[in-house]
Amino acid sequence: PYNCCKNCCKNCFTPCAPRRAGSHHCPAPRHPPHFPIPPICQPRQGAYFTPSQLDVLSMQTASGMAPIGIFDSGIGGLSVLQALREALPHEPCIYVADSGHAPYGERDDAFVQQRCAAITDYLLKHHAIKLLVVACNTATAAAIGHLRALWPQLPLVGVEPAIKPAALQTRTGHVGVIATRGTVGSSRFQNLLHTHGQQVHWHVQACDGLAQAIEASTWQADGNLSEIEALCARYISVLGPFGPNPGHMDTLVLGCTHYVFARPVLQRLVGPHVHLLDTGKAVAQQTQRLLQQGQLLAPPPPGTTTAAMQLFTTGQLPALQAAAQRWLGLPANCCSVAQALV
Ligand code: DGL
């Protein structure tokens, strides 16, 4: 499986001969390190490292250099990428915005599953990712089980509305939840409410069109703010009264990664005393835990503070470039079109 050069062991990742000769250090393996690692080869006579040392060495070096894959139906997952970048600045990341097929929230499960599988396949084949973050509540609800069944060895992190934290922190016992139609209609979401929120009054609203308006906002001259404001105002008023008083909602769960970018508008509408909850930080922490467990953390690169980011879209390149610049301060040349997925 290790095909970077002719000298490497053909049965495991161990570059025994070149290391012993001291003349060559292999680059990262071309295969994702989360694939089952075959048992290590028997040591050759006079090998420099013991098999177990070599196993650890090659695993760590190899894994650390592979990127994390992240995707969303569009630019919403950039809010998760922001959190990942803060928590794990040394991790190289490959982001896919499936903007050419957005929104997912108003499509059926079969469509979302098919897109998620195609993107995962692309990230594995073209970028040899070591872990996948499904940075989309809708995709997590519709497809994470499907992805786990297709790639049982791939470490996966999904995104779910912050129901448990909201249930723990509400004082009035009334919580608002906004998400896509796909998320609120999913059995995963109903299970979440059932498991963590029996003592809470949940006020749930599917927000058709809001993710798409936010998607469009990054590259329209006026920021498309009026449409976002109008949609937010409509959905927030349908939910009912917000505030710290008894019977009012004191917490609002942002159950779609796109909505994080409308936070200032939403906060203004619900008032300063209402807590807005998203899951970016929790996802970054879970990613860190999985990387640690699998010994997949990237070593800090010498002399730099942040690792490389590459962003791909299946939609309009200028839209992704504008979003990457606006939300993450990334230059346009980090972004490309994922031709294989269009
Ligand atoms: N960003 C996605 C989420 O978190 C959904 C947006 C869409 O409908 O495509 O659910």
mmCIF file of C-alpha atoms and ligand atoms in Angstrom:
data_model
loop_
_atom_site.group_PDB
_atom_site.id
_atom_site.type_symbol
_atom_site.label_atom_id
_atom_site.label_comp_id
_atom_site.label_asym_id
_atom_site.label_seq_id
_atom_site.Cartn_x
_atom_site.Cartn_y
_atom_site.Cartn_z
ATOM 1 C CA PRO A 1 0.000 0.000 0.000
ATOM 2 C CA TYR A 2 2.931 2.348 0.487
ATOM 3 C CA ASN A 3 3.778 3.415 -3.016
ATOM 4 C CA CYS A 4 5.681 6.661 -2.631
ATOM 5 C CA CYS A 5 8.997 5.081 -3.648
ATOM 6 C CA LYS A 6 10.450 1.740 -4.645
ATOM 7 C CA ASN A 7 12.345 1.118 -1.435
ATOM 8 C CA CYS A 8 9.529 1.097 1.051
ATOM 9 C CA CYS A 9 8.163 -2.046 2.558
ATOM 10 C CA LYS A 10 5.304 -3.255 0.396
ATOM 11 C CA ASN A 11 3.330 -4.782 3.265
ATOM 12 C CA CYS A 12 3.261 -1.956 5.773
ATOM 13 C CA PHE A 13 4.076 1.734 6.032
ATOM 14 C CA THR A 14 7.599 1.098 7.291
ATOM 15 C CA PRO A 15 10.392 2.494 5.175
ATOM 16 C CA CYS A 16 12.824 -0.102 6.640
ATOM 17 C CA ALA A 17 15.489 -0.240 3.988
ATOM 18 C CA PRO A 18 15.872 3.476 3.277
ATOM 19 C CA ARG A 19 15.905 4.336 6.974
ATOM 20 C CA ARG A 20 18.538 1.716 7.646
ATOM 21 C CA ALA A 21 20.583 3.010 4.814
ATOM 22 C CA GLY A 22 20.114 6.511 6.180
ATOM 23 C CA SER A 23 19.893 7.854 2.674
ATOM 24 C CA HIS A 24 16.222 8.584 2.219
ATOM 25 C CA HIS A 25 13.164 9.694 4.140
ATOM 26 C CA CYS A 26 9.866 8.887 2.596
ATOM 27 C CA PRO A 27 7.210 11.521 2.276
ATOM 28 C CA ALA A 28 3.711 10.981 3.643
ATOM 29 C CA PRO A 29 1.994 7.811 2.502
ATOM 30 C CA ARG A 30 -0.392 8.200 -0.356
ATOM 31 C CA HIS A 31 -3.060 6.214 1.393
ATOM 32 C CA PRO A 32 -5.137 7.627 4.220
ATOM 33 C CA PRO A 33 -3.697 6.420 7.499
ATOM 34 C CA HIS A 34 -7.052 5.453 8.929
ATOM 35 C CA PHE A 35 -7.285 2.487 6.597
ATOM 36 C CA PRO A 36 -6.593 -0.746 8.428
ATOM 37 C CA ILE A 37 -2.869 -0.936 8.925
ATOM 38 C CA PRO A 38 -1.589 -4.392 8.018
ATOM 39 C CA PRO A 39 0.474 -6.178 10.655
ATOM 40 C CA ILE A 40 4.011 -4.892 10.676
ATOM 41 C CA CYS A 41 6.625 -6.879 8.799
ATOM 42 C CA GLN A 42 9.133 -8.974 10.568
ATOM 43 C CA PRO A 43 12.303 -6.990 11.260
ATOM 44 C CA ARG A 44 15.050 -7.529 8.812
ATOM 45 C CA GLN A 45 18.360 -8.515 10.193
ATOM 46 C CA GLY A 46 20.152 -5.549 11.680
ATOM 47 C CA ALA A 47 17.141 -3.219 11.307
ATOM 48 C CA TYR A 48 17.703 0.156 12.894
ATOM 49 C CA PHE A 49 14.314 0.364 14.656
ATOM 50 C CA THR A 50 12.288 -2.383 16.277
ATOM 51 C CA PRO A 51 9.010 -3.158 14.509
ATOM 52 C CA SER A 52 6.882 -1.511 17.180
ATOM 53 C CA GLN A 53 9.026 1.629 17.161
ATOM 54 C CA LEU A 54 8.810 1.788 13.409
ATOM 55 C CA ASP A 55 5.072 1.239 13.538
ATOM 56 C CA VAL A 56 4.585 4.169 15.911
ATOM 57 C CA LEU A 57 7.033 6.355 13.996
ATOM 58 C CA SER A 58 5.573 5.745 10.614
ATOM 59 C CA MET A 59 1.988 5.979 11.833
ATOM 60 C CA GLN A 60 2.545 9.274 13.563
ATOM 61 C CA THR A 61 4.505 10.918 10.780
ATOM 62 C CA ALA A 62 2.182 9.622 8.157
ATOM 63 C CA SER A 63 -1.013 10.525 9.929
ATOM 64 C CA GLY A 64 0.005 13.955 11.009
ATOM 65 C CA MET A 65 0.635 15.024 7.473
ATOM 66 C CA ALA A 66 -2.757 14.000 6.143
ATOM 67 C CA PRO A 67 -5.437 16.703 6.189
ATOM 68 C CA ILE A 68 -8.817 16.838 7.894
ATOM 69 C CA GLY A 69 -11.728 16.912 5.432
ATOM 70 C CA ILE A 70 -14.699 19.191 6.127
ATOM 71 C CA PHE A 71 -17.806 19.749 4.082
ATOM 72 C CA ASP A 72 -21.156 21.482 4.052
ATOM 73 C CA SER A 73 -23.872 22.174 1.513
ATOM 74 C CA GLY A 74 -22.179 25.552 1.068
ATOM 75 C CA ILE A 75 -20.380 28.197 3.058
ATOM 76 C CA GLY A 76 -22.140 27.457 6.375
ATOM 77 C CA GLY A 77 -19.455 24.979 7.408
ATOM 78 C CA LEU A 78 -16.913 27.789 7.314
ATOM 79 C CA SER A 79 -18.257 28.650 10.779
ATOM 80 C CA VAL A 80 -17.100 25.185 11.883
ATOM 81 C CA LEU A 81 -13.804 25.595 10.021
ATOM 82 C CA GLN A 82 -13.249 28.832 11.969
ATOM 83 C CA ALA A 83 -13.629 26.957 15.266
ATOM 84 C CA LEU A 84 -11.411 24.098 14.073
ATOM 85 C CA ARG A 85 -8.730 26.495 13.013
ATOM 86 C CA GLU A 86 -8.726 28.195 16.403
ATOM 87 C CA ALA A 87 -8.548 24.912 18.303
ATOM 88 C CA LEU A 88 -6.205 23.038 15.947
ATOM 89 C CA PRO A 89 -4.095 25.587 14.080
ATOM 90 C CA HIS A 90 -1.519 23.002 13.006
ATOM 91 C CA GLU A 91 -3.992 20.778 11.202
ATOM 92 C CA PRO A 92 -4.111 21.099 7.416
ATOM 93 C CA CYS A 93 -7.744 21.267 6.275
ATOM 94 C CA ILE A 94 -9.564 20.635 3.014
ATOM 95 C CA TYR A 95 -13.011 22.199 2.849
ATOM 96 C CA VAL A 96 -15.699 21.398 0.299
ATOM 97 C CA ALA A 97 -18.656 23.751 -0.177
ATOM 98 C CA ASP A 98 -21.288 21.893 -2.180
ATOM 99 C CA SER A 99 -22.859 25.207 -3.194
ATOM 100 C CA GLY A 100 -23.732 23.875 -6.643
ATOM 101 C CA HIS A 101 -26.194 21.500 -4.951
ATOM 102 C CA ALA A 102 -27.389 23.666 -2.055
ATOM 103 C CA PRO A 103 -29.640 23.901 -0.166
ATOM 104 C CA TYR A 104 -29.680 20.426 1.371
ATOM 105 C CA GLY A 105 -32.304 21.406 3.918
ATOM 106 C CA GLU A 106 -35.154 21.375 1.452
ATOM 107 C CA ARG A 107 -34.139 18.144 -0.358
ATOM 108 C CA ASP A 108 -34.935 14.524 0.404
ATOM 109 C CA ASP A 109 -32.621 12.213 2.345
ATOM 110 C CA ALA A 110 -31.644 10.148 -0.690
ATOM 111 C CA PHE A 111 -30.306 13.230 -2.478
ATOM 112 C CA VAL A 112 -28.337 14.391 0.582
ATOM 113 C CA GLN A 113 -26.925 10.900 1.148
ATOM 114 C CA GLN A 114 -25.793 10.640 -2.448
ATOM 115 C CA ARG A 115 -24.037 14.056 -2.305
ATOM 116 C CA CYS A 116 -22.396 13.257 1.051
ATOM 117 C CA ALA A 117 -21.081 9.931 -0.249
ATOM 118 C CA ALA A 118 -19.711 11.562 -3.421
ATOM 119 C CA ILE A 119 -17.930 14.278 -1.416
ATOM 120 C CA THR A 120 -16.466 11.780 1.067
ATOM 121 C CA ASP A 121 -15.217 9.622 -1.770
ATOM 122 C CA TYR A 122 -13.641 12.701 -3.387
ATOM 123 C CA LEU A 123 -11.955 13.766 -0.132
ATOM 124 C CA LEU A 124 -10.505 10.298 0.382
ATOM 125 C CA LYS A 125 -9.366 9.732 -3.188
ATOM 126 C CA HIS A 126 -8.101 13.196 -4.044
ATOM 127 C CA HIS A 127 -6.892 14.415 -0.658
ATOM 128 C CA ALA A 128 -6.252 11.294 1.457
ATOM 129 C CA ILE A 129 -8.004 12.789 4.496
ATOM 130 C CA LYS A 130 -7.451 11.251 7.933
ATOM 131 C CA LEU A 131 -10.757 12.377 9.487
ATOM 132 C CA LEU A 132 -14.011 13.835 8.184
ATOM 133 C CA VAL A 133 -16.105 16.597 9.737
ATOM 134 C CA VAL A 134 -19.650 16.757 8.384
ATOM 135 C CA ALA A 135 -20.079 20.486 9.068
ATOM 136 C CA CYS A 136 -23.779 20.495 8.290
ATOM 137 C CA ASN A 137 -26.677 19.641 10.614
ATOM 138 C CA THR A 138 -28.877 18.578 7.714
ATOM 139 C CA ALA A 139 -26.253 16.260 6.240
ATOM 140 C CA THR A 140 -25.482 14.804 9.657
ATOM 141 C CA ALA A 141 -29.157 14.049 10.243
ATOM 142 C CA ALA A 142 -29.698 12.521 6.804
ATOM 143 C CA ALA A 143 -26.425 10.833 6.010
ATOM 144 C CA ILE A 144 -23.952 10.252 8.820
ATOM 145 C CA GLY A 145 -25.209 6.697 9.396
ATOM 146 C CA HIS A 146 -24.871 6.038 5.668
ATOM 147 C CA LEU A 147 -21.287 7.366 5.652
ATOM 148 C CA ARG A 148 -20.334 5.279 8.689
ATOM 149 C CA ALA A 149 -21.671 2.181 6.951
ATOM 150 C CA LEU A 150 -19.758 2.947 3.739
ATOM 151 C CA TRP A 151 -16.465 3.882 5.458
ATOM 152 C CA PRO A 152 -16.406 2.147 8.838
ATOM 153 C CA GLN A 153 -12.698 2.901 9.343
ATOM 154 C CA LEU A 154 -12.943 6.629 8.737
ATOM 155 C CA PRO A 155 -13.119 8.773 11.902
ATOM 156 C CA LEU A 156 -16.212 10.947 11.528
ATOM 157 C CA VAL A 157 -17.487 13.978 13.409
ATOM 158 C CA GLY A 158 -21.009 15.258 12.782
ATOM 159 C CA VAL A 159 -22.836 18.426 13.787
ATOM 160 C CA GLU A 160 -26.089 18.400 15.731
ATOM 161 C CA PRO A 161 -28.157 21.256 17.174
ATOM 162 C CA ALA A 162 -27.011 22.158 20.703
ATOM 163 C CA ILE A 163 -30.063 20.640 22.402
ATOM 164 C CA LYS A 164 -28.246 19.214 25.404
ATOM 165 C CA PRO A 165 -26.335 22.436 26.280
ATOM 166 C CA ALA A 166 -29.546 24.431 25.806
ATOM 167 C CA ALA A 167 -31.492 22.126 28.141
ATOM 168 C CA LEU A 168 -28.763 22.450 30.761
ATOM 169 C CA GLN A 169 -28.514 26.209 30.661
ATOM 170 C CA THR A 170 -32.056 27.523 30.187
ATOM 171 C CA ARG A 171 -33.537 29.174 33.272
ATOM 172 C CA THR A 172 -37.002 29.847 31.952
ATOM 173 C CA GLY A 173 -37.365 26.300 30.586
ATOM 174 C CA HIS A 174 -38.329 27.674 27.154
ATOM 175 C CA VAL A 175 -35.889 27.265 24.274
ATOM 176 C CA GLY A 176 -36.162 28.274 20.612
ATOM 177 C CA VAL A 177 -34.588 26.138 17.893
ATOM 178 C CA ILE A 178 -34.109 27.246 14.303
ATOM 179 C CA ALA A 179 -32.840 24.796 11.692
ATOM 180 C CA THR A 180 -33.581 23.542 8.215
ATOM 181 C CA ARG A 181 -36.720 21.612 7.345
ATOM 182 C CA GLY A 182 -34.543 18.507 6.820
ATOM 183 C CA THR A 183 -33.022 18.742 10.301
ATOM 184 C CA VAL A 184 -36.202 19.384 12.273
ATOM 185 C CA GLY A 185 -38.041 16.650 10.375
ATOM 186 C CA SER A 186 -35.366 14.029 11.057
ATOM 187 C CA SER A 187 -35.675 11.202 13.539
ATOM 188 C CA ARG A 188 -32.206 12.094 14.836
ATOM 189 C CA PHE A 189 -33.475 15.506 15.905
ATOM 190 C CA GLN A 190 -36.600 14.038 17.540
ATOM 191 C CA ASN A 191 -34.381 11.593 19.447
ATOM 192 C CA LEU A 192 -32.186 14.455 20.641
ATOM 193 C CA LEU A 193 -35.210 16.304 22.040
ATOM 194 C CA HIS A 194 -36.477 13.120 23.613
ATOM 195 C CA THR A 195 -33.136 12.212 25.205
ATOM 196 C CA HIS A 196 -32.040 15.573 26.546
ATOM 197 C CA GLY A 197 -35.032 17.819 26.666
ATOM 198 C CA GLN A 198 -37.980 16.258 28.436
ATOM 199 C CA GLN A 199 -38.173 19.022 31.050
ATOM 200 C CA VAL A 200 -37.957 21.827 28.483
ATOM 201 C CA HIS A 201 -40.568 23.520 26.272
ATOM 202 C CA TRP A 202 -39.063 23.447 22.790
ATOM 203 C CA HIS A 203 -40.194 25.991 20.219
ATOM 204 C CA VAL A 204 -38.964 24.673 16.899
ATOM 205 C CA GLN A 205 -39.008 26.513 13.587
ATOM 206 C CA ALA A 206 -37.854 25.301 10.154
ATOM 207 C CA CYS A 207 -36.439 28.280 8.289
ATOM 208 C CA ASP A 208 -36.938 27.688 4.550
ATOM 209 C CA GLY A 209 -34.808 29.998 2.441
ATOM 210 C CA LEU A 210 -32.617 31.366 5.229
ATOM 211 C CA ALA A 211 -29.505 29.273 4.517
ATOM 212 C CA GLN A 212 -29.782 30.142 0.857
ATOM 213 C CA ALA A 213 -30.100 33.869 1.606
ATOM 214 C CA ILE A 214 -26.979 33.688 3.800
ATOM 215 C CA GLU A 215 -25.206 31.730 1.059
ATOM 216 C CA ALA A 216 -25.980 34.513 -1.412
ATOM 217 C CA SER A 217 -25.104 37.277 1.043
ATOM 218 C CA THR A 218 -21.342 36.894 0.863
ATOM 219 C CA TRP A 219 -20.970 38.018 -2.691
ATOM 220 C CA GLN A 220 -23.855 40.356 -3.330
ATOM 221 C CA ALA A 221 -23.008 44.023 -3.244
ATOM 222 C CA ASP A 222 -25.418 44.917 -0.422
ATOM 223 C CA GLY A 223 -24.664 41.698 1.456
ATOM 224 C CA ASN A 224 -28.268 40.578 0.849
ATOM 225 C CA LEU A 225 -28.916 41.831 4.350
ATOM 226 C CA SER A 226 -32.466 42.940 3.759
ATOM 227 C CA GLU A 227 -33.579 39.449 2.752
ATOM 228 C CA ILE A 228 -31.762 37.856 5.686
ATOM 229 C CA GLU A 229 -33.284 40.386 8.079
ATOM 230 C CA ALA A 230 -36.765 39.877 6.708
ATOM 231 C CA LEU A 231 -36.542 36.074 6.963
ATOM 232 C CA CYS A 232 -35.027 36.171 10.464
ATOM 233 C CA ALA A 233 -37.688 38.622 11.655
ATOM 234 C CA ARG A 234 -40.450 36.431 10.260
ATOM 235 C CA TYR A 235 -39.172 33.201 11.822
ATOM 236 C CA ILE A 236 -38.265 34.736 15.177
ATOM 237 C CA SER A 237 -41.709 36.328 15.535
ATOM 238 C CA VAL A 238 -43.417 33.016 14.750
ATOM 239 C CA LEU A 239 -41.458 31.354 17.574
ATOM 240 C CA GLY A 240 -42.932 33.612 20.273
ATOM 241 C CA PRO A 241 -41.584 35.922 22.977
ATOM 242 C CA PHE A 242 -37.885 35.913 23.872
ATOM 243 C CA GLY A 243 -36.292 37.253 27.040
ATOM 244 C CA PRO A 244 -35.371 36.376 30.609
ATOM 245 C CA ASN A 245 -38.947 36.585 31.977
ATOM 246 C CA PRO A 246 -40.925 33.474 32.994
ATOM 247 C CA GLY A 247 -42.572 31.797 30.029
ATOM 248 C CA HIS A 248 -40.205 33.442 27.545
ATOM 249 C CA MET A 249 -37.427 31.791 25.561
ATOM 250 C CA ASP A 250 -34.056 32.709 27.060
ATOM 251 C CA THR A 251 -32.031 30.525 24.674
ATOM 252 C CA LEU A 252 -31.964 30.178 20.894
ATOM 253 C CA VAL A 253 -30.276 27.171 19.291
ATOM 254 C CA LEU A 254 -28.748 27.870 15.872
ATOM 255 C CA GLY A 255 -29.333 24.439 14.347
ATOM 256 C CA CYS A 256 -27.792 25.197 10.966
ATOM 257 C CA THR A 257 -24.158 26.107 10.405
ATOM 258 C CA HIS A 258 -25.155 28.882 7.990
ATOM 259 C CA TYR A 259 -27.135 30.708 10.697
ATOM 260 C CA VAL A 260 -23.953 31.453 12.672
ATOM 261 C CA PHE A 261 -23.223 34.106 10.049
ATOM 262 C CA ALA A 262 -26.566 35.793 10.800
ATOM 263 C CA ARG A 263 -25.831 35.900 14.533
ATOM 264 C CA PRO A 264 -25.773 39.728 14.824
ATOM 265 C CA VAL A 265 -29.161 40.009 13.115
ATOM 266 C CA LEU A 266 -30.658 37.249 15.262
ATOM 267 C CA GLN A 267 -29.206 38.663 18.484
ATOM 268 C CA ARG A 268 -30.700 42.054 17.702
ATOM 269 C CA LEU A 269 -34.100 40.484 17.112
ATOM 270 C CA VAL A 270 -34.219 38.338 20.271
ATOM 271 C CA GLY A 271 -32.556 40.874 22.565
ATOM 272 C CA PRO A 272 -29.251 40.980 24.436
ATOM 273 C CA HIS A 273 -30.302 38.648 27.292
ATOM 274 C CA VAL A 274 -30.940 35.629 25.105
ATOM 275 C CA HIS A 275 -28.159 33.062 24.660
ATOM 276 C CA LEU A 276 -27.456 31.996 21.085
ATOM 277 C CA LEU A 277 -25.937 28.516 20.918
ATOM 278 C CA ASP A 278 -24.012 26.900 18.084
ATOM 279 C CA THR A 279 -21.768 23.862 18.083
ATOM 280 C CA GLY A 280 -18.566 25.021 16.371
ATOM 281 C CA LYS A 281 -16.422 24.761 19.512
ATOM 282 C CA ALA A 282 -17.858 21.419 20.575
ATOM 283 C CA VAL A 283 -17.157 19.997 17.113
ATOM 284 C CA ALA A 284 -13.569 21.237 17.274
ATOM 285 C CA GLN A 285 -13.141 19.607 20.703
ATOM 286 C CA GLN A 286 -14.569 16.300 19.511
ATOM 287 C CA THR A 287 -12.277 16.428 16.466
ATOM 288 C CA GLN A 288 -9.287 17.007 18.720
ATOM 289 C CA ARG A 289 -10.321 14.069 20.951
ATOM 290 C CA LEU A 290 -10.621 11.692 17.986
ATOM 291 C CA LEU A 291 -7.282 12.802 16.549
ATOM 292 C CA GLN A 292 -5.615 12.275 19.919
ATOM 293 C CA GLN A 293 -7.187 8.851 20.385
ATOM 294 C CA GLY A 294 -6.072 7.724 16.941
ATOM 295 C CA GLN A 295 -2.625 9.323 17.317
ATOM 296 C CA LEU A 296 -3.496 11.357 14.249
ATOM 297 C CA LEU A 297 -2.623 14.857 15.473
ATOM 298 C CA ALA A 298 -0.387 16.865 13.153
ATOM 299 C CA PRO A 299 2.973 17.834 14.607
ATOM 300 C CA PRO A 300 3.458 21.629 14.832
ATOM 301 C CA PRO A 301 5.141 22.704 11.593
ATOM 302 C CA PRO A 302 8.463 24.427 12.251
ATOM 303 C CA GLY A 303 8.399 28.198 11.908
ATOM 304 C CA THR A 304 4.715 28.640 11.094
ATOM 305 C CA THR A 305 1.670 29.078 13.259
ATOM 306 C CA THR A 306 -1.142 27.833 11.048
ATOM 307 C CA ALA A 307 -1.295 24.959 8.600
ATOM 308 C CA ALA A 308 -2.452 25.156 5.009
ATOM 309 C CA MET A 309 -6.127 25.443 4.094
ATOM 310 C CA GLN A 310 -7.588 24.505 0.739
ATOM 311 C CA LEU A 311 -11.168 25.298 -0.072
ATOM 312 C CA PHE A 312 -13.179 23.800 -2.922
ATOM 313 C CA THR A 313 -16.616 24.561 -4.283
ATOM 314 C CA THR A 314 -19.048 22.915 -6.650
ATOM 315 C CA GLY A 315 -20.631 26.314 -7.268
ATOM 316 C CA GLN A 316 -19.361 29.767 -8.176
ATOM 317 C CA LEU A 317 -15.682 30.290 -7.363
ATOM 318 C CA PRO A 318 -15.999 34.058 -6.663
ATOM 319 C CA ALA A 319 -18.677 33.289 -4.064
ATOM 320 C CA LEU A 320 -16.395 30.936 -2.143
ATOM 321 C CA GLN A 321 -13.482 33.344 -2.476
ATOM 322 C CA ALA A 322 -15.580 36.180 -1.062
ATOM 323 C CA ALA A 323 -16.784 34.030 1.840
ATOM 324 C CA ALA A 324 -13.293 32.710 2.619
ATOM 325 C CA GLN A 325 -11.944 36.245 2.638
ATOM 326 C CA ARG A 326 -14.794 37.639 4.672
ATOM 327 C CA TRP A 327 -15.131 34.954 7.347
ATOM 328 C CA LEU A 328 -11.628 33.520 7.577
ATOM 329 C CA GLY A 329 -9.397 36.200 6.086
ATOM 330 C CA LEU A 330 -8.086 33.717 3.505
ATOM 331 C CA PRO A 331 -6.677 34.812 0.147
ATOM 332 C CA ALA A 332 -8.474 33.967 -3.097
ATOM 333 C CA ASN A 333 -5.792 31.511 -4.178
ATOM 334 C CA CYS A 334 -6.799 29.085 -1.376
ATOM 335 C CA CYS A 335 -10.014 28.438 -3.305
ATOM 336 C CA SER A 336 -10.701 26.291 -6.368
ATOM 337 C CA VAL A 337 -13.535 24.508 -8.090
ATOM 338 C CA ALA A 338 -13.821 20.783 -7.289
ATOM 339 C CA GLN A 339 -14.226 19.729 -10.933
ATOM 340 C CA ALA A 340 -14.665 16.063 -10.038
ATOM 341 C CA LEU A 341 -17.759 16.889 -7.971
ATOM 342 C CA VAL A 342 -19.515 19.434 -10.135
HETATM 343 N N1 DGL B 1 -25.591 24.359 6.670
HETATM 344 C C1 DGL B 1 -26.549 23.330 6.645
HETATM 345 C C2 DGL B 1 -26.930 22.857 8.047
HETATM 346 O O1 DGL B 1 -26.197 23.029 8.986
HETATM 347 C C3 DGL B 1 -27.801 23.469 5.839
HETATM 348 C C4 DGL B 1 -27.946 24.437 4.759
HETATM 349 C C5 DGL B 1 -28.789 23.898 3.618
HETATM 350 O O2 DGL B 1 -30.008 23.841 3.719
HETATM 351 O O3 DGL B 1 -28.158 23.514 2.664
HETATM 352 O O4 DGL B 1 -27.966 22.270 8.214
#
